[in-house]
XYZ file of C-alpha atoms in Angstrom:
466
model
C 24.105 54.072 -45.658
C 24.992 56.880 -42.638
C 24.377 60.619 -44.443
C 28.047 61.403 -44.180
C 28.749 58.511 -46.061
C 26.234 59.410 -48.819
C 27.770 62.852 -48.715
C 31.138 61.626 -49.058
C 30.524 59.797 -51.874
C 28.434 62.540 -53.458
C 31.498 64.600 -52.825
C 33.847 62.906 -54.203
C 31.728 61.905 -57.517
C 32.997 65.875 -57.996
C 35.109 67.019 -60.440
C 37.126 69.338 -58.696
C 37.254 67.401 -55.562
C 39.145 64.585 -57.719
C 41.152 67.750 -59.608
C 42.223 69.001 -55.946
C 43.239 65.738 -54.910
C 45.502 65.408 -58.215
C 46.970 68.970 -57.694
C 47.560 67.901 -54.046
C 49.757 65.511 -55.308
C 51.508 67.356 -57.595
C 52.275 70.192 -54.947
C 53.345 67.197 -52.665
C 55.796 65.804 -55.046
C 57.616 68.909 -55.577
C 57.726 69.293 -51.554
C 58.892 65.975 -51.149
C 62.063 67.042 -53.482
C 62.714 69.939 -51.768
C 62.711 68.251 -48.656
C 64.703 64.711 -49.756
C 66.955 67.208 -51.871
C 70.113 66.466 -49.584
C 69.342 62.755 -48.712
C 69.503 61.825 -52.540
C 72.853 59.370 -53.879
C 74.787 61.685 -56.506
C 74.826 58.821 -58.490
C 71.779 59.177 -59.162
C 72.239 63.120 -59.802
C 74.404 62.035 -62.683
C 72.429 59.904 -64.199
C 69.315 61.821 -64.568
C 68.036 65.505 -64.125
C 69.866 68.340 -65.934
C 68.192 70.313 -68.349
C 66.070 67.300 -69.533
C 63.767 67.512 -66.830
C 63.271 71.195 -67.588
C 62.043 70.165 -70.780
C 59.975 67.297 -70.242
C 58.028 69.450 -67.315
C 57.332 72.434 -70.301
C 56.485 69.768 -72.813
C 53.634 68.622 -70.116
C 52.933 71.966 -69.257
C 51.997 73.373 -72.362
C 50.316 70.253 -73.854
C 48.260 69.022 -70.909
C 46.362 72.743 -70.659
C 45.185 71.992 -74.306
C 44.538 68.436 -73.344
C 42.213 69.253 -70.662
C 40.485 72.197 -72.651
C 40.001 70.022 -75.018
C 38.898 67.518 -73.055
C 36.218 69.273 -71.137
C 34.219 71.002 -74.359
C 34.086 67.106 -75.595
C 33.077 66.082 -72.392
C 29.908 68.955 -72.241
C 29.143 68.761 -75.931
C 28.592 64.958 -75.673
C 26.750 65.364 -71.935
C 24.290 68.138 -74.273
C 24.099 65.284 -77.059
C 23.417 62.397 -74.601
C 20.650 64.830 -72.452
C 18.827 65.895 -75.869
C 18.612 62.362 -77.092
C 17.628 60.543 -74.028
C 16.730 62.444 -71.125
C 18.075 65.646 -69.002
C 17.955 63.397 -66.142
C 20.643 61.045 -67.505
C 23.401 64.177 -67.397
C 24.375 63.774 -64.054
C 25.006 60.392 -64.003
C 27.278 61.294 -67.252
C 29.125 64.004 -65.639
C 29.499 61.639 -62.693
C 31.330 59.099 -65.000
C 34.638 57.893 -63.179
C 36.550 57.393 -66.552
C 35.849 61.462 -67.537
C 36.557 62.361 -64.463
C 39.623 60.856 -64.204
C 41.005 61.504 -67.436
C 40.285 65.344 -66.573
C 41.430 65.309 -63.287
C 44.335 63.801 -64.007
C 45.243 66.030 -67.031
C 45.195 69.312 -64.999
C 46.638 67.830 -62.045
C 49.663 67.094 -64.725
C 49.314 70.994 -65.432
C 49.679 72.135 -62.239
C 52.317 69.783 -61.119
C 54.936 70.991 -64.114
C 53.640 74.628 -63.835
C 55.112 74.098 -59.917
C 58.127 72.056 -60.891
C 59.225 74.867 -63.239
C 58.750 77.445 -60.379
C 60.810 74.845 -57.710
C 63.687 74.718 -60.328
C 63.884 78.211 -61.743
C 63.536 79.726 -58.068
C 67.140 77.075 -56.787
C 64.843 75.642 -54.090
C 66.216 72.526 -55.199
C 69.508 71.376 -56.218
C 70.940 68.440 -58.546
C 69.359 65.827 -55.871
C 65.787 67.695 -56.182
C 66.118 68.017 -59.516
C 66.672 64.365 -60.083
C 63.676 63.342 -57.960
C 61.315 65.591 -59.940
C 62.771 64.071 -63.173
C 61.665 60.983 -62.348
C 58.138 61.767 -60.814
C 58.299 63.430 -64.064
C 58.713 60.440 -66.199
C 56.074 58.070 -63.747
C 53.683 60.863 -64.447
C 53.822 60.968 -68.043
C 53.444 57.412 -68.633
C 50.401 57.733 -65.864
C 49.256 60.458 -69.039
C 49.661 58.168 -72.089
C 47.977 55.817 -70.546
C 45.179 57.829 -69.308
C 44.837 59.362 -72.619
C 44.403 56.361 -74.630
C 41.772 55.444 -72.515
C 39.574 58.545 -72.490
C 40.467 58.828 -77.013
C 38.443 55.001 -76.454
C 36.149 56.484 -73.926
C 35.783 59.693 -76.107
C 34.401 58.006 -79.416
C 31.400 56.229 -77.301
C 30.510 59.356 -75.524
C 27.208 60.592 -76.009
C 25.989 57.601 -77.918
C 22.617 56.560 -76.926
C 23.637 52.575 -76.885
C 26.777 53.525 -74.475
C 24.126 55.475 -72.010
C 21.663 52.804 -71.514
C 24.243 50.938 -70.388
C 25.901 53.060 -67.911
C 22.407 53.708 -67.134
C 22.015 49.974 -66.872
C 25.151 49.456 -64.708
C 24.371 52.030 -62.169
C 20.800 50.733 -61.829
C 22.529 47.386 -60.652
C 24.931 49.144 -58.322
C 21.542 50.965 -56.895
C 19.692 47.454 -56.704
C 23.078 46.388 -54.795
C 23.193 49.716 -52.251
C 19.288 49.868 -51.893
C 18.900 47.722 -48.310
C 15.170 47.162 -49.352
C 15.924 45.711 -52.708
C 16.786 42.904 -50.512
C 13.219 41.074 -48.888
C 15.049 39.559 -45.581
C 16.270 42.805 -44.342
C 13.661 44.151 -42.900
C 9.783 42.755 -41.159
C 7.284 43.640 -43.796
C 4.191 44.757 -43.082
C 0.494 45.240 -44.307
C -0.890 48.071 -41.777
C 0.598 50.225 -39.860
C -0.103 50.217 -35.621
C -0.877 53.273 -33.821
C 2.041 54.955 -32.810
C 3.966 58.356 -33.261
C 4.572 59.304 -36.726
C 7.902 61.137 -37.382
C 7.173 64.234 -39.814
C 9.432 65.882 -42.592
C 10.933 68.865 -42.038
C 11.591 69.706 -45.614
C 10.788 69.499 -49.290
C 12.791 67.155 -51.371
C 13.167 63.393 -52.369
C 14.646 60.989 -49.793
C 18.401 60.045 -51.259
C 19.267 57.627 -48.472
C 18.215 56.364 -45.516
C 20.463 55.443 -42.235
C 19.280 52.046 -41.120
C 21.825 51.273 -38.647
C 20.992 54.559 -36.774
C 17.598 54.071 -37.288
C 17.994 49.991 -35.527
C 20.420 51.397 -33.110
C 17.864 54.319 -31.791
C 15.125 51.356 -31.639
C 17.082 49.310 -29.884
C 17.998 51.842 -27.132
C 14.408 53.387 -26.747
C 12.614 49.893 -26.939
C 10.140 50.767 -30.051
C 9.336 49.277 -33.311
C 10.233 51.429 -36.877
C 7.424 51.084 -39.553
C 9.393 53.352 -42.138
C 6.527 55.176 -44.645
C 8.917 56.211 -47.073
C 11.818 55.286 -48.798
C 14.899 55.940 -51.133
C 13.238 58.109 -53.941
C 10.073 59.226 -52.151
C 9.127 62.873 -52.712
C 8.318 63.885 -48.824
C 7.214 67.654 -48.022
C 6.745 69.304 -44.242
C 4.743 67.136 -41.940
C 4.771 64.015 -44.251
C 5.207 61.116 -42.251
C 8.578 59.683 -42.679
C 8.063 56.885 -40.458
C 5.863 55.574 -37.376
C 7.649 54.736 -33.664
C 5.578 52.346 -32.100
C 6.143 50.950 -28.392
C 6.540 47.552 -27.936
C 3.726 46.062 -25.697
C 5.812 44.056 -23.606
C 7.531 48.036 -22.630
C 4.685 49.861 -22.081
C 4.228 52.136 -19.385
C 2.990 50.713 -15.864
C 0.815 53.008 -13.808
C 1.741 53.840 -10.277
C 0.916 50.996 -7.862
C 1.693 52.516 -4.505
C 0.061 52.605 -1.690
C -1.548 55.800 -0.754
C 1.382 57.460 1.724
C -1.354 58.939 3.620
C -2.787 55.546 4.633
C -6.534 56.110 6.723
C -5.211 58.638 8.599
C -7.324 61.969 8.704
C -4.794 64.044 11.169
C -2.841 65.474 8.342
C -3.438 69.045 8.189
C -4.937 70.997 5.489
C -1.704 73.257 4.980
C 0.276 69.690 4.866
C -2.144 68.430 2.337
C -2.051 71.885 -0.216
C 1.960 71.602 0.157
C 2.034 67.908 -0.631
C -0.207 69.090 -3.689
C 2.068 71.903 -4.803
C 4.886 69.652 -4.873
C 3.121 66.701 -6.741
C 2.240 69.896 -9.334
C 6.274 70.783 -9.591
C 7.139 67.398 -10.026
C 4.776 66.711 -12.753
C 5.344 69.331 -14.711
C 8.850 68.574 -14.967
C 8.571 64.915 -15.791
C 6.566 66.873 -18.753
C 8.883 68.668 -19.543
C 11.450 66.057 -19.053
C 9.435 63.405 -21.575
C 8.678 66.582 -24.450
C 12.879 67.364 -23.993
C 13.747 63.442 -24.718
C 10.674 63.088 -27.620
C 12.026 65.988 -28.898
C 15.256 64.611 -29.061
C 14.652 61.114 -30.353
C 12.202 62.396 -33.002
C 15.061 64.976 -34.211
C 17.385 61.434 -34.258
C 15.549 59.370 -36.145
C 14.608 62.525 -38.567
C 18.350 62.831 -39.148
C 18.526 59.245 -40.583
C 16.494 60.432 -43.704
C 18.479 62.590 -46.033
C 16.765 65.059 -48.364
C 17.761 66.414 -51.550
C 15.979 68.109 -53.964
C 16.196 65.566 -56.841
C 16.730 62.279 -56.945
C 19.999 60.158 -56.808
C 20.742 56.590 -58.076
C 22.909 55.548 -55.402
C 20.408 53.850 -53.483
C 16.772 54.250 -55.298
C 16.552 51.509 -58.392
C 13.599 52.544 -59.486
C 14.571 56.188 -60.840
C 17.113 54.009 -62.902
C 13.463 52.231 -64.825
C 12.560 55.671 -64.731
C 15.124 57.262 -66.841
C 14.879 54.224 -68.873
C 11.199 54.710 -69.488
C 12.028 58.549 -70.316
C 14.866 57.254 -72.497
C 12.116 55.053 -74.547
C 9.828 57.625 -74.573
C 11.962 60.251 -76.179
C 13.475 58.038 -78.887
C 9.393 57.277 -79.682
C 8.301 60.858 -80.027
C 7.936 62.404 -83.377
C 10.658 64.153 -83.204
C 13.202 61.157 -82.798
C 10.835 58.836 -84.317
C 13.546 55.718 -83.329
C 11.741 52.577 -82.236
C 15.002 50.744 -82.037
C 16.315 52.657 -79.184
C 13.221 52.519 -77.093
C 13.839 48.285 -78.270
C 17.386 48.361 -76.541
C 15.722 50.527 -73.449
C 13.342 47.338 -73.221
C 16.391 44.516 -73.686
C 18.427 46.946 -70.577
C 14.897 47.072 -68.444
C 14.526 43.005 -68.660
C 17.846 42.428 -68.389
C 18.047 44.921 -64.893
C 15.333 42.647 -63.612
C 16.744 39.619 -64.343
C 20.023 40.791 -62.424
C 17.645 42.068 -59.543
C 15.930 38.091 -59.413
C 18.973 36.543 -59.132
C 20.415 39.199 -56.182
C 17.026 38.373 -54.710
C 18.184 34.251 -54.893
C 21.423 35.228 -53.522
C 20.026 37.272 -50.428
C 17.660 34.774 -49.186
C 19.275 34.050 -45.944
C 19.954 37.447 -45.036
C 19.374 38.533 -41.222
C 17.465 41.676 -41.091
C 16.598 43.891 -38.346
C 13.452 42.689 -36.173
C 12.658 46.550 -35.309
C 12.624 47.545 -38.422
C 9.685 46.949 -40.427
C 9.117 47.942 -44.553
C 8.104 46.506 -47.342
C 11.047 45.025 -49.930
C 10.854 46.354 -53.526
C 8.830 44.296 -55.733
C 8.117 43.635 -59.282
C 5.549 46.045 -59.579
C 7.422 49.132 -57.894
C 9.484 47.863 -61.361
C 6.556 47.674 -63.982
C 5.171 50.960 -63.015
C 8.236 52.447 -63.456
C 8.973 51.636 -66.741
C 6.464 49.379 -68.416
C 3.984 51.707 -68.025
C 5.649 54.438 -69.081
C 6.566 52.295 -72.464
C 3.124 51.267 -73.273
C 1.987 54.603 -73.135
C 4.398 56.212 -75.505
C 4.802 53.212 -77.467
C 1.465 51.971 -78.079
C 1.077 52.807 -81.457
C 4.485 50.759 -82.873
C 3.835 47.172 -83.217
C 7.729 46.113 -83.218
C 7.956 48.303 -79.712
C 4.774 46.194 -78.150
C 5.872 42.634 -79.716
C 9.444 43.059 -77.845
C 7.457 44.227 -74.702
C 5.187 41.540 -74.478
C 8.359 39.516 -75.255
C 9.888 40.965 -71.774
C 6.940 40.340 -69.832
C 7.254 36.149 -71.380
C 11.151 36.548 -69.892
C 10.119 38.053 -66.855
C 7.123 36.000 -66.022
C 9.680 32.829 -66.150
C 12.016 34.027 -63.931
C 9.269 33.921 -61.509
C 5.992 32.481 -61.590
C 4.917 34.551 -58.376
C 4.939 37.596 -60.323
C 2.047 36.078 -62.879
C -0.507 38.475 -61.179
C 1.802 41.880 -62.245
C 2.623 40.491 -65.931
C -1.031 39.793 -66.568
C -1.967 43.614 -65.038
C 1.068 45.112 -67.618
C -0.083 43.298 -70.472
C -4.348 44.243 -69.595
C -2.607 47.671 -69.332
C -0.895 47.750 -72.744
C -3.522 46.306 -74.346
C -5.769 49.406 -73.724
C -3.030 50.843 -75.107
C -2.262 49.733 -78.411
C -5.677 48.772 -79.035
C -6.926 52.211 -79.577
C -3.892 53.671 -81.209
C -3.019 50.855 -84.013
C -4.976 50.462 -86.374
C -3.239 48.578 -89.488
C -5.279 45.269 -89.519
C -1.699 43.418 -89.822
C -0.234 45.238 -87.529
C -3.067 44.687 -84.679
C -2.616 41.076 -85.736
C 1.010 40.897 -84.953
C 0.667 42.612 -81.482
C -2.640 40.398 -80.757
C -0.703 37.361 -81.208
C 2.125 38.497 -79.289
C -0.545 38.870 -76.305
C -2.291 35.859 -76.827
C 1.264 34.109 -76.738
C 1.727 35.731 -73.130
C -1.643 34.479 -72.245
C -1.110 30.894 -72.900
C 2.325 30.626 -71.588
C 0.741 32.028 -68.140
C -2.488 29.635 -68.667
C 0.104 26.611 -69.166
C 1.687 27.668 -65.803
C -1.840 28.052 -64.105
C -2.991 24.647 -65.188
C 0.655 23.094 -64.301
C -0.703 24.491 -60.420
């Protein structure tokens, strides 16, 4: 995704870029009656406007500022509720929510439409034509209201609720897996090491939101070099990190000079010939330098501008900080202050069921065309498991119920593909560590043992299937 793309659809994730849109509207409306004011049938005059629409625009006016008071301490209070229960970093993807934000924008763009209405009619800008148009914008807009309204008194008695944030946690995760170019493994050439080449640094300090892999192909294309990119969407880069490496292609690289001496045998060339002829080889050198350090310059401050940093990261293109929040999300609900095993239960049932959409994008994007010059390694199952998984088994050693579900989503995962055997086995070595210091009920350590052992066989059965 291009950075003015990302930035656009930071922007307009804004609440009072959608409120300014809605009031934009509302302003336009009553211009459009001013304007149309002559052109409109008196028929229609008759039949509508009056002092009806006078009243209908003060009944909106002085309901919809309560409204959207109202609306906007329930909206914070249950952002607050939903941050101290799961995690701060779940807030902004809250506040981003589409359905608050357009039940909000569209009650004080209501608001500011009748509050300008009022003022068109009491000031005689309009006549009975104007006033008849407005009536009836009037009358689309409030059932445009109801509607909205019942929706957000639905959306309103979810909000905050732990259940209802995993899963907008869980469906923004999938729209991340979907916008993330490297969830997909035939996009780009993978690679194991690196060749020599000229790294591009950071410039900054901040986490890389998005990267611009057409501009990035395009600039490869044009200059003739391969891209190994060294980051990607989530990375926390700092000044002269390498962002990526440029590499020349060795079927481009730079011929030396194969001409024939000008000067031939010849020895009757003057001294003073030869010490000009030198001075102006000099000139000329130094500004081909200068020439090559002006274009480097240039095509290192290109492909820097196709890596956008922020200083925290975004979901719109980097799945794994959606298993990170849910690994937060378990963790809290299994600290003794929460003490709720369940939730981090439904934070493991989201995680596996995030993967298993992720597998089956992954079936769906096997013939995908990628870019030969670019070259990075897809997002695997262990970016995944370290995200989360580990995070679980370290906060939720010590319940047996939280470590017989998780060995439970390593047996779902491990079928969806037996390539990943080698990670599964690693997470469940890992939680064993775990829980086998910190329970220590005999029946409990039974319950989680055979829940391991279980694992183990399954994978032994698929091992001697091989």
């Amino acid at each position: 995704m291009s950075r003015w793309l990302y930035l656009l659809n930071q922007l307009i994730r804004r609440l009072w870029v959608r409120t300014a849109l809605f009031t934009g509207v509302a302003v336009g409306i009553c211009l459009l009656a001013w304007l149309f004011d002559p052109l409109m049938p008196r028929w229609i005059s008759s039949l509508v406007g009056g002092d009806a629409v006078e009243r209908l625009l003060s009944i909106l006016a002085t309901s919809m500022l309560a409204v959207a008071t109202f609306s906007l301490g329930t909206m914070v209070s249950a952002y607050q509720a939903a941050a101290s229960m799961a995690t701060p970093r779940v807030a902004p993807l809250m506040v981003e929510d589409s359905a608050a934000l357009h039940a909000i924008s569209t009650f004080i763009g209501t608001f500011v439409f009748s509050v300008t209405a009022l003022i068109v009619i009491d000031s005689n800008l309009v006549e009975e034509g104007g006033r008849a148009l407005i009536f009836i914008a009037s009358f689309a807009i409030l059932n445009l209201v109801v509607i909205t309204l019942i929706r957000w008194v639905d959306d309103v008695s979810r909000l905050g609720q732990i259940h209802d944030t995993l899963r907008a946690l869980e469906l923004s995760t999938r729209e991340a897996i979907d916008g993330d170019r490297l969830s997909r493994p035939g996009f780009c050439q993978p690679y194991t090491e690196p060749p020599d080449g000229r790294d591009i640094l950071a410039d900054a300090v901040g986490f890389v939101q998005t990267i611009d892999f057409e501009a990035l192909a395009q600039a490869a294309r044009n200059q003739r070099f391969d891209v190994y990119l060294m980051v990607r969407s989530g990375t926390f880069c700092y000044r002269n990190r390498p962002l990526c490496r440029l590499v020349r292609r060795a079927d481009d690289d730079d011929r030396g000079d194969t001409r024939d001496d000008p000067r031939g045998d010849s020895d009757s060339d003057s001294d003073s010939d030869s010490d000009s002829d030198s001075d102006a080889d000099a000139d000329a050198n130094a500004n081909a330098n200068a020439n090559a350090k002006d274009s480097s310059a240039a095509i290192d401050g290109q492909i820097r501008n196709a890596f956008l940093l922020g200083p925290r990261r975004t979901l719109l293109q980097d799945p794994r900080y959606g298993f990170t929040m849910m690994g937060e999300v378990a963790a809290r609900a299994l600290s003794p202050g929460v003490n709720d095993p369940g939730t981090a239960v439904d934070a493991i049932v989201s995680a596996t069921r995030t993967i298993d959409y992720w597998h089956r994008q992954l079936d769906k994007a096997g013939d995908e065309s990628g870019h030969r010059s670019l070259h990075a390694n897809a997002l695997c199952l262990s970016d995944l498991v370290t995200e989360f998984f580990e995070t679980l088994a370290r906060h939720g050693g010590g319940e047996p119920q939280v470590m017989a579900r998780y060995y439970q989503s390593l047996h779902a995962i491990a079928e969806l593909r037996p390539d990943d055997r080698a990670v599964v086995l690693d997470a469940a070595g890992h939680a064993r560590q775990v829980w086998s210091r910190a329970v220590e009920v005999p029946h409990d350590r039974q319950l989680v043992e055979a829940a391991h052992e279980r694992l183990l066989g399954h994978l032994g059965m698929h091992e001697r299937r091989d």
